[in-house]
XYZ file of C-alpha atoms in Angstrom:
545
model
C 9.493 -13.335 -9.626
C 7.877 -12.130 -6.977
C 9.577 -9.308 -5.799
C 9.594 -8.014 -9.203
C 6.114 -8.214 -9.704
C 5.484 -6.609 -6.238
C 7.685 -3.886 -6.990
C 5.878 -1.314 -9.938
C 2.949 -2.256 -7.399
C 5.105 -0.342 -4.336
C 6.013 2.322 -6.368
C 2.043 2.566 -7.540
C 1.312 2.924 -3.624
C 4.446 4.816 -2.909
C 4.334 7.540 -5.588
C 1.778 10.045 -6.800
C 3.570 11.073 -9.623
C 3.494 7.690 -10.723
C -0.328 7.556 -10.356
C -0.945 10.438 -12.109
C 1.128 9.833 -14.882
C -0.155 6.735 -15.274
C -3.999 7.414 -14.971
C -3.550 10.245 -17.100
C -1.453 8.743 -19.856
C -4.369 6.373 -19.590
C -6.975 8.614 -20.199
C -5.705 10.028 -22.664
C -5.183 6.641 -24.521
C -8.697 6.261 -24.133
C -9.926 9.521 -25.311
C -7.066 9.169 -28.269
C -8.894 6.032 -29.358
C -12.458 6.762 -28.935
C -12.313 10.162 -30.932
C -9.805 8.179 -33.743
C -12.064 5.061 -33.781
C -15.097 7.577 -34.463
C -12.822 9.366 -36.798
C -11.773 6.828 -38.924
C -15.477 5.366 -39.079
C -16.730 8.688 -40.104
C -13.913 9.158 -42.851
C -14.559 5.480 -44.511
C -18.413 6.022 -44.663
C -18.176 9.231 -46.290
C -15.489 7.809 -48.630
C -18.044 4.387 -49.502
C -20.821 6.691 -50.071
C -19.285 9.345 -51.787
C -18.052 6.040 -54.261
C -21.802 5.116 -53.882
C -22.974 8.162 -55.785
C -20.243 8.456 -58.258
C -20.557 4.783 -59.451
C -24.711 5.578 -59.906
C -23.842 7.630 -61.949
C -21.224 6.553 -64.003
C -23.422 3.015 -64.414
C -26.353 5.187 -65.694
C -23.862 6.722 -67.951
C -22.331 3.195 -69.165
C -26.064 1.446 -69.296
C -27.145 4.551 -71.412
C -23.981 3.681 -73.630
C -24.480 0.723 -74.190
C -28.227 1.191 -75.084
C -27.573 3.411 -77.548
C -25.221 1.274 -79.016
C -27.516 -1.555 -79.051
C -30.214 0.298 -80.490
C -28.003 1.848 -83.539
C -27.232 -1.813 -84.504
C -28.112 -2.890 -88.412
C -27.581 -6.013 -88.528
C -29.607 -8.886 -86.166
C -27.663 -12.183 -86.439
C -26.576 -14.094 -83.131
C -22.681 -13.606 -84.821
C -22.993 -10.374 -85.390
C -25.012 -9.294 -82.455
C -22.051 -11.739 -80.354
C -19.844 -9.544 -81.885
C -21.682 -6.151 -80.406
C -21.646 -7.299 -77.136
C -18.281 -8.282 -76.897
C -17.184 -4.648 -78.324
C -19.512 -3.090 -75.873
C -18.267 -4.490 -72.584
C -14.600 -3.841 -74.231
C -15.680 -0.400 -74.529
C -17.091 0.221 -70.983
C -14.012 -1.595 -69.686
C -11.704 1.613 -71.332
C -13.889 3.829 -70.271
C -12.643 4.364 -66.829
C -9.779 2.673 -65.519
C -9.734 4.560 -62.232
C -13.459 3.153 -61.763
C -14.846 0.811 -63.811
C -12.781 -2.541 -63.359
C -14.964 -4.881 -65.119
C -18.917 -5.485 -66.875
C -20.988 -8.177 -67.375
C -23.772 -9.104 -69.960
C -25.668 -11.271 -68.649
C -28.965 -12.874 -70.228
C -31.794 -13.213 -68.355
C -33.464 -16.681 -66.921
C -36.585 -15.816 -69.087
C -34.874 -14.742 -72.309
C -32.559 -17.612 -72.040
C -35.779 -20.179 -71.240
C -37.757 -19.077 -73.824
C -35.307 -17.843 -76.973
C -35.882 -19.446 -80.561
C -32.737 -19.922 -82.586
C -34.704 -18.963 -85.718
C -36.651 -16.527 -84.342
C -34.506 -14.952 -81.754
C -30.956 -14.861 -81.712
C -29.465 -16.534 -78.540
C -26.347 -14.092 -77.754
C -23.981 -15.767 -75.062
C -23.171 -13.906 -71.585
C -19.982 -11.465 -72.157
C -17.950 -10.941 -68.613
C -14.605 -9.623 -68.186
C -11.572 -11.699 -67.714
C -11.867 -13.781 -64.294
C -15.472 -13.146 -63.852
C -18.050 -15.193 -64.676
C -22.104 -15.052 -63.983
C -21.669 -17.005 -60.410
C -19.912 -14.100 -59.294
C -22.711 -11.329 -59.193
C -24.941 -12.577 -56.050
C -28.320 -13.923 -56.571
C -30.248 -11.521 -54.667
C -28.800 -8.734 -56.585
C -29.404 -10.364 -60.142
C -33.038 -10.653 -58.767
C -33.039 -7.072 -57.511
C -32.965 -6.441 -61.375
C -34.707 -8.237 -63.222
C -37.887 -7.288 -60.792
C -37.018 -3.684 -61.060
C -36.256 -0.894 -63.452
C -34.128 1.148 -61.358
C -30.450 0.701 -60.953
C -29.716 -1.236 -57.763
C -26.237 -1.198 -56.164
C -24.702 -3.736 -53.575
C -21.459 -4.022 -52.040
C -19.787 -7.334 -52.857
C -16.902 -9.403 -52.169
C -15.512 -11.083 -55.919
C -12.653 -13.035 -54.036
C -10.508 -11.721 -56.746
C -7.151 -11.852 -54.846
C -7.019 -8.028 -54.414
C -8.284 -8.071 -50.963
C -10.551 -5.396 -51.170
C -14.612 -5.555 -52.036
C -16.710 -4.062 -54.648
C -19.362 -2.225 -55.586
C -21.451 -3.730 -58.336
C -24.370 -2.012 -60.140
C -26.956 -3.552 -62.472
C -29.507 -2.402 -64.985
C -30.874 -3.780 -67.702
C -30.486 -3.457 -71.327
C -32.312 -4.709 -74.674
C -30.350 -6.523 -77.541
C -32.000 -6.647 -80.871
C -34.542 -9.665 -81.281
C -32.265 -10.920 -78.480
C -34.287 -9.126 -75.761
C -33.668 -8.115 -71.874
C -30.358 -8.721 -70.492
C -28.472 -7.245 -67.387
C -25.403 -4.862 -67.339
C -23.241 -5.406 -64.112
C -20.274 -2.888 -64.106
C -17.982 -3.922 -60.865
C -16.135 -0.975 -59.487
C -13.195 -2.085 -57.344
C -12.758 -0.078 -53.787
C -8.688 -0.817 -53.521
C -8.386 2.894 -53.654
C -10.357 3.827 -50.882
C -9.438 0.940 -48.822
C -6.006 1.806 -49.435
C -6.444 5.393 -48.558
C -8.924 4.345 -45.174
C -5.573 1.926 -44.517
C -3.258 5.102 -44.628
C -5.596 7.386 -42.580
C -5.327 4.638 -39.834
C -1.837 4.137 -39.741
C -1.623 8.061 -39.544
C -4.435 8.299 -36.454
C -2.527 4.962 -34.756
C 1.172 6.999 -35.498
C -0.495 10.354 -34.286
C -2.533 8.211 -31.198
C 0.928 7.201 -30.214
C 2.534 10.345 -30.371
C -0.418 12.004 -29.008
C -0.494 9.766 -25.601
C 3.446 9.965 -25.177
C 3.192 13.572 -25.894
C 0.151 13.842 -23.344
C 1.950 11.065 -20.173
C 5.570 13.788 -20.964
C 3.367 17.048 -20.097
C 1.423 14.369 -17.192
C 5.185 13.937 -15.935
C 6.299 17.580 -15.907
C 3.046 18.764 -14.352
C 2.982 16.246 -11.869
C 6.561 16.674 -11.573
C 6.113 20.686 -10.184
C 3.144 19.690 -7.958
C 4.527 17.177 -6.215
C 7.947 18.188 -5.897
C 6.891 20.612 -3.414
C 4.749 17.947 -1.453
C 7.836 15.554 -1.540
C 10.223 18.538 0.057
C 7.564 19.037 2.696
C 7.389 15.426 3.760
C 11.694 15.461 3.551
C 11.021 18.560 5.658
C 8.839 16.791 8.144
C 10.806 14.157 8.368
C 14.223 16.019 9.265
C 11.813 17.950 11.779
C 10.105 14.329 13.381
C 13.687 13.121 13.446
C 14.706 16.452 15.941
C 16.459 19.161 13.404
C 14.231 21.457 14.752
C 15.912 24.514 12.268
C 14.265 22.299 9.578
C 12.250 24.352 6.428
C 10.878 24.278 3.303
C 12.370 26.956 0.676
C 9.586 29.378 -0.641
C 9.335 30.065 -4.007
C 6.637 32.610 -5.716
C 3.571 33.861 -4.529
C 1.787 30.693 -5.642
C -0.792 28.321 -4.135
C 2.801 26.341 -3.539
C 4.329 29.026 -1.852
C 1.511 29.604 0.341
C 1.727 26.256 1.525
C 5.406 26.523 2.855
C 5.228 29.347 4.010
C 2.449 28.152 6.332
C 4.543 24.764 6.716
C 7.401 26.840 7.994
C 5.208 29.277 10.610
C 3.996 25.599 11.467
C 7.310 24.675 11.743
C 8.392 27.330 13.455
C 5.657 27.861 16.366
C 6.381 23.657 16.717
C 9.538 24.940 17.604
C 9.273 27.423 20.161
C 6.626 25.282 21.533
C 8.859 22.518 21.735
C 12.145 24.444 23.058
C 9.721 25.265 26.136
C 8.714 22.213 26.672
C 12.418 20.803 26.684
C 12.932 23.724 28.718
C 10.431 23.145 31.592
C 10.988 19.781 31.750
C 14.836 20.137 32.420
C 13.999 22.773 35.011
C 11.527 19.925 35.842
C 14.248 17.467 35.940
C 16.825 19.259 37.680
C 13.966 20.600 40.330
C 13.513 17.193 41.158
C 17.073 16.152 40.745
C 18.294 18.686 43.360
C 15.151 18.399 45.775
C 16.271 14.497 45.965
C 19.426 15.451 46.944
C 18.761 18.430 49.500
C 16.444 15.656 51.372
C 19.238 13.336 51.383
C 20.819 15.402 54.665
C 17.616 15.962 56.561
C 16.525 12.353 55.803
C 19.603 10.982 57.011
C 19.612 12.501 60.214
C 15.961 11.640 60.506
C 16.231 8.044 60.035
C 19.382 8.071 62.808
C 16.997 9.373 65.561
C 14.295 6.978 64.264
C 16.861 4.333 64.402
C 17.734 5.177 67.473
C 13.530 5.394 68.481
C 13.232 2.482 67.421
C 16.050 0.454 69.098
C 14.625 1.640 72.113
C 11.113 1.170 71.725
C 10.903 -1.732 74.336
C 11.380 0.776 77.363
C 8.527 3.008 75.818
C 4.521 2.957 76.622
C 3.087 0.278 73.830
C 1.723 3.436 71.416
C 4.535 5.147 71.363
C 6.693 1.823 70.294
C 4.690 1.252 67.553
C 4.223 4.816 66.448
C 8.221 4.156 66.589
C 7.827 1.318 64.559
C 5.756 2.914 61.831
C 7.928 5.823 61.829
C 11.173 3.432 60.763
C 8.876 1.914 58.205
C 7.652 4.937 56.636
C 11.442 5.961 56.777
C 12.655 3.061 54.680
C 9.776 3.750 52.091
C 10.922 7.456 51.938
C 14.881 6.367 51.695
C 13.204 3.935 48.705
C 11.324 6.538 46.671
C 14.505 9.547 46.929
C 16.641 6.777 46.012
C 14.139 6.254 42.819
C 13.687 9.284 41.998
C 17.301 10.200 41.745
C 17.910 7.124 39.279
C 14.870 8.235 37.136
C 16.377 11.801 37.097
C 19.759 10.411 35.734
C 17.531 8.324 33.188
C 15.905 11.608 32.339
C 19.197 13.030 32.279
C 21.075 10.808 29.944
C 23.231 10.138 32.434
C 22.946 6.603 32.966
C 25.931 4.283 31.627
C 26.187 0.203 30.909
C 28.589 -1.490 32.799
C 28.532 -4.862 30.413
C 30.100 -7.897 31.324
C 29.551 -11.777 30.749
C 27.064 -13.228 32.985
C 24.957 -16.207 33.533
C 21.630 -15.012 33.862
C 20.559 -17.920 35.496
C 23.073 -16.861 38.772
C 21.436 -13.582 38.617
C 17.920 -14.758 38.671
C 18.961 -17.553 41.762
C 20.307 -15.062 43.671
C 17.088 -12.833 43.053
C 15.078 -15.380 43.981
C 16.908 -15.888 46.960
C 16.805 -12.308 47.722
C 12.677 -12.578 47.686
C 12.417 -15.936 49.332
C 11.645 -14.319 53.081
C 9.311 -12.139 51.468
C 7.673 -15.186 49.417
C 7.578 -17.119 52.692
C 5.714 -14.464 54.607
C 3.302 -13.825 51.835
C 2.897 -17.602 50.985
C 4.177 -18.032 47.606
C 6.442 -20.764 46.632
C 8.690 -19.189 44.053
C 9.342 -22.329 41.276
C 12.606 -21.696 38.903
C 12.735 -23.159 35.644
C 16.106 -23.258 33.435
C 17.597 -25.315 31.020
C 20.909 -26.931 31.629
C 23.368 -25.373 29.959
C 24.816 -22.017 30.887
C 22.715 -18.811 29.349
C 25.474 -16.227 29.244
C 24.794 -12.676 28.133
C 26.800 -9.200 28.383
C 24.875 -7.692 30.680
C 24.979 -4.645 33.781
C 24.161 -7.448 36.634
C 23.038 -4.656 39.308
C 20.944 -3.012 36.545
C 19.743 -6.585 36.100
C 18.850 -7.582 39.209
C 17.148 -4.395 40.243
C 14.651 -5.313 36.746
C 14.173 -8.939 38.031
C 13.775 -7.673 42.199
C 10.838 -5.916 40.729
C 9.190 -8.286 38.501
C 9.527 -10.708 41.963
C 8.459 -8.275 44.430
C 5.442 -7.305 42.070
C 4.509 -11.032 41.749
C 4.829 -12.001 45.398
C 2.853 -8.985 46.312
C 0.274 -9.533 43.722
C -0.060 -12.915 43.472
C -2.168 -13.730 46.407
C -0.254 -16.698 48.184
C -0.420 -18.571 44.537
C 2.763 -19.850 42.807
C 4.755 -17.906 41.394
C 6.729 -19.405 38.021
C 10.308 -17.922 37.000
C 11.106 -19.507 33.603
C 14.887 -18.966 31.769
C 14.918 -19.516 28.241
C 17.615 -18.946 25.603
C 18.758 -19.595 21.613
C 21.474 -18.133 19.779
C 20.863 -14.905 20.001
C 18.932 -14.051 23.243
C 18.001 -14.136 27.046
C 14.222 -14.198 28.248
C 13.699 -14.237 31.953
C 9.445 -14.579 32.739
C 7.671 -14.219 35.897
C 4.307 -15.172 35.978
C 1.939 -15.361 38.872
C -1.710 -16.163 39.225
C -2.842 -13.332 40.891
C -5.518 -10.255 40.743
C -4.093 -9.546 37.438
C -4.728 -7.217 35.109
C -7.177 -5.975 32.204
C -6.146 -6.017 29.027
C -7.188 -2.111 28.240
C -4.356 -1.735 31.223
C -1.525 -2.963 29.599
C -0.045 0.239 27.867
C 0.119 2.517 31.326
C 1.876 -0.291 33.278
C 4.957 1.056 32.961
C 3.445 4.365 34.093
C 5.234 6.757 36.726
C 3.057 6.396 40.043
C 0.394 4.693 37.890
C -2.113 2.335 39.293
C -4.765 0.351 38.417
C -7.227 1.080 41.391
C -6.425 5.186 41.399
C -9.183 5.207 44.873
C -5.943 2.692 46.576
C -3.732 4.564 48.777
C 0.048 3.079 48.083
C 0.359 1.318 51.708
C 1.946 -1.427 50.131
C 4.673 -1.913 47.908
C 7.194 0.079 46.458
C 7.711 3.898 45.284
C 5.435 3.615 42.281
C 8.672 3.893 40.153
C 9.694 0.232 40.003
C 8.513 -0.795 36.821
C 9.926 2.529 35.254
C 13.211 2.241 36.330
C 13.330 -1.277 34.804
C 12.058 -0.370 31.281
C 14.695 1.848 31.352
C 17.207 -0.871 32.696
C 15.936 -2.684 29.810
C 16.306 -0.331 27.038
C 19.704 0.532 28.258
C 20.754 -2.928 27.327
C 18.738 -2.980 23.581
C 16.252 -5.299 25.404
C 12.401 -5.741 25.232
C 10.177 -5.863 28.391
C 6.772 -7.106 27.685
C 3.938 -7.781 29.986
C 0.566 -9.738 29.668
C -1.887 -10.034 32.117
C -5.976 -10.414 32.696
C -8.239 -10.036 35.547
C -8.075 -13.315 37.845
C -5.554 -14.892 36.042
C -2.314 -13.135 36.813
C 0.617 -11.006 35.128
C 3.287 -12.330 33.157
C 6.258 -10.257 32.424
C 9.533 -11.439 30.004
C 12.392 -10.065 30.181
C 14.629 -10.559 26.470
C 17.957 -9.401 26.838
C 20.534 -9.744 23.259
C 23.374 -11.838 23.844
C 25.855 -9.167 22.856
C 25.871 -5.431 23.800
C 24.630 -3.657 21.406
C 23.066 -6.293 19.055
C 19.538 -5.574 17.904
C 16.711 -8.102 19.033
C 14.178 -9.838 16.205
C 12.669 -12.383 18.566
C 12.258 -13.404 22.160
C 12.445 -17.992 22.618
C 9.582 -17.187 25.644
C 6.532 -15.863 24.770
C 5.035 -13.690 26.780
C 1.263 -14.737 26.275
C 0.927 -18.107 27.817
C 0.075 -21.516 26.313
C -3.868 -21.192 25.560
C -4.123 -17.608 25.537
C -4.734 -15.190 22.990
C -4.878 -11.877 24.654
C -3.443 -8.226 24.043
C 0.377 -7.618 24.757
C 1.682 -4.605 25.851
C 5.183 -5.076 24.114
C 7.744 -2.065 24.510
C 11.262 -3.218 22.439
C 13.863 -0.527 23.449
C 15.410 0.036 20.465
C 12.175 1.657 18.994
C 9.569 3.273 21.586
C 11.149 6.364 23.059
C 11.569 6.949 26.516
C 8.753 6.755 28.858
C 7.569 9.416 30.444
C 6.436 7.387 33.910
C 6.360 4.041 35.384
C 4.797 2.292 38.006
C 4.099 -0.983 39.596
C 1.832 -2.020 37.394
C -0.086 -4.363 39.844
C -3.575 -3.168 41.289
């Protein structure tokens, strides 16, 4: 239920063809139904007052009528006079059958208080079939007897027909009978009946009207954004590297403008780009072939140091250790070509995985044991943790242990004679390998340029120590080679921790690491760089101070 409900409101988000369809069809719903609403009042008040002023008149006409006939009467009896008022309201009855529906005679409180039978002739109220004197309201019978003017009022008989009525008294004199009132009730079924068929013809028209209107929305939003959809298709195919990517140009139109400045964009992005590829694989191979054309000289430079330096006993105590430094400064220089040259193949595309079944937990022993004279001389104790059962992975083991040499080396160097904590974990699906130390550390705003080229954190420290500044680069790209994540947190004083999360299977896509890389009781920023996903770096470094 919930996916369905979430999904119009994804395709609200998602489309703006949708939204203006929508919103306009809206609109015009509301605009349809305030103009028809005012409409339809306007039409029904002129039709009740247009029936106001035609029953006035016809009621004066009847009332006159009925006078007349009253006055031209001979003969004064209460039978006889009965008998006139009974043909009168029969008479005013016929006399319109579109308007008139029914009359009533009515006699007044004081003429029927104070009649004398001998005297003056009581005459009986006359009323129409289904009427009766309770049904003219008491206000109105009031109205006029206390006034010589017609007066009008719009009533509701309850007659069964649904529809009200307007009713419109007057008086009238019977012989020796005196004042009595003349309702005539003129029914409004016609008008209500035509105000019912001018609504159902604005509410069929509305309809019409808004589904007409939301049709037209659709086309014109339609030819707008069709253009704005091919441009984002456009920038897509572009983002995703087919730089001969553009958008077709049609017209001379706002539109057309637009792609055709999309496609100069486009275009100049191009070129721009093409140079860039093309200095940086001049860039590449510079360095590529500058690594190998010091491979000779170096080589025969590090025999004659090596050969300084076995015989630096027999020489005066400055030069021996100018001897000395020389073979150390050798080794670092052997170090960094060697780097450089499997960057350049990293840069190159060159690099291949050579996957086969491995316990991780071997490879991270014989790591560790690889360290261990370093951790002695610095004065870290190096403490393993592992669970029990085997933690087997397809994995390049040289590419492996080069990653986990430098997450050691980094620790031990960093980590200021602390401890330094090497923790296996595994599940079902993956491999994590940490290495966390309680050294200098780092700050969190440091985390995303760890993995740097020749970064580090103190820029004034000259690299006396450590390695080639291309340690940590070399093992991102160690990691992504195997679909892995490498992930790093650190703060100032507290240490680094790096994980390592390798899949189980080649080629199988990671959703979750079983270590987590910020320790228990922290809640700091990680710099987390999955390979599947961030493209490849352009540095890398040591990442400690």
């Amino acid at each position: 239920m919930r996916r369905v409900l979430l999904r119009p409101l994804a395709r609200w988000r998602s489309s703006l063809q949708t939204r203006v369809v929508a919103l306009t069809t809206a609109l015009g719903m509301v605009v349809v139904l305030g103009v028809g609403t005012f409409l339809l009042d306007g039409i029904a008040e002129g039709l009740l007052e247009d029936r106001q002023r035609v029953a006035v008149a016809d009621a004066a006409r009847s009332a006159a009528t009925a006078q007349s006939q009253f006055d031209a009467a001979t003969s004064t009896s209460t039978p006889e006079l009965e008998q006139l008022a009974g043909d009168v309201v029969s008479s005013l009855e016929g006399a319109g059958p579109d308007r008139v529906r029914s009359v009533l005679l009515l006699r007044t409180p004081q003429t029927a208080g104070g009649a004398d039978p001998v005297t003056q002739p009581v005459v009986r109220d006359v009323t129409s079939p289904g009427l009766s004197a309770d049904s003219v309201p008491a206000e109105l019978r009031a109205a006029v007897r206390g006034s010589d003017v017609q007066q009008l009022q719009l009533v509701d008989l309850r007659d069964g027909s649904g529809a009200p009525s307007l009713v419109v008294g007057s008086t009238v004199t019977l012989p020796r009978a005196g004042q009595y009132e003349l309702y005539l009730v003129y029914s409004l079924a016609s008008e209500q009946a035509t105000i019912g068929l001018v609504r159902a013809t604005f509410i069929g028209g509305g309809l019409a009207l808004v589904v007409l209107v939301g049709a037209v929305a659709w086309l014109v939003a339609r030819t707008v954004v069709q253009p704005v959809r091919d441009a984002a298709g456009t920038a897509e195919r572009l983002a995703a590297g087919h730089l001969d990517e553009r958008m077709r140009v049609r017209g001379s139109d706002d539109l057309a403008r637009l792609a055709r400045g999309f496609n100069a964009m486009a275009a100049g992005l191009q070129e721009q780009i093409e140079q860039l590829e093309e200095l940086s694989r001049l860039q590449r191979r510079f360095v590529s072939d500058v690594s190998h054309e010091l491979r000779t000289p170096l080589t025969t430079i590090r025999m004659a140091g090596e050969v300084l330096h076995d015989a630096r006993a027999d020489f005066d105590p400055a030069v021996a250790r100018s001897a000395e430094l020389l073979m150390t400064q050798l080794e670092r220089f052997d170090t960094l070509l060697s780097d450089l040259l499997e960057i350049s193949r990293f840069d190159a595309g060159a690099a291949a995985l050579e996957a086969d079944p491995q316990d991780v937990r071997a490879i991270v022993h014989r790591v560790v044991d690889f360290t261990a004279q370093l951790a002695e001389r610095r004065g870290s104790e190096v403490r393993v943790s592992e669970p029990h059962s085997p933690c087997t992975a397809e994995v390049d083991s040289r590419r492996i242990e080069r990653v986990l040499r430098n997450l050691l080396g980094n620790a031990v160097e960093h980590g200021e004679a602390r401890p330094i904590e090497v923790t296996v974990v595994c599940d079902e699906h993956a491999v994590a390998v940490g290495v966390r130390d309680h050294g200098v550390g780092l700050d969190p705003t440091q985390l995303p340029r760890v993995f740097d080229r020749f970064w580090r954190a103190d820029p004034a420290r000259a690299r006396t120590t450590g390695g080639s500044g291309l340690g940590l680069a070399i093992a991102l790209e160690d990691t992504r080679l195997h679909g892995g994540w490498l992930e790093v947190w650190g703060r100032p004083g507290r240490g680094c921790h790096f994980v390592l999360t390798l899949p189980r299977q080649a080629g199988r896509s990671l959703r979750a690491s079983p270590l987590p890389v910020v320790p228990a009781g922290w809640r700091e920023p990680v710099a987390a760089l999955p390979a599947p996903v961030v493209p490849p770096a352009v540095g890398g470094g040591s990442g400690a101070p």
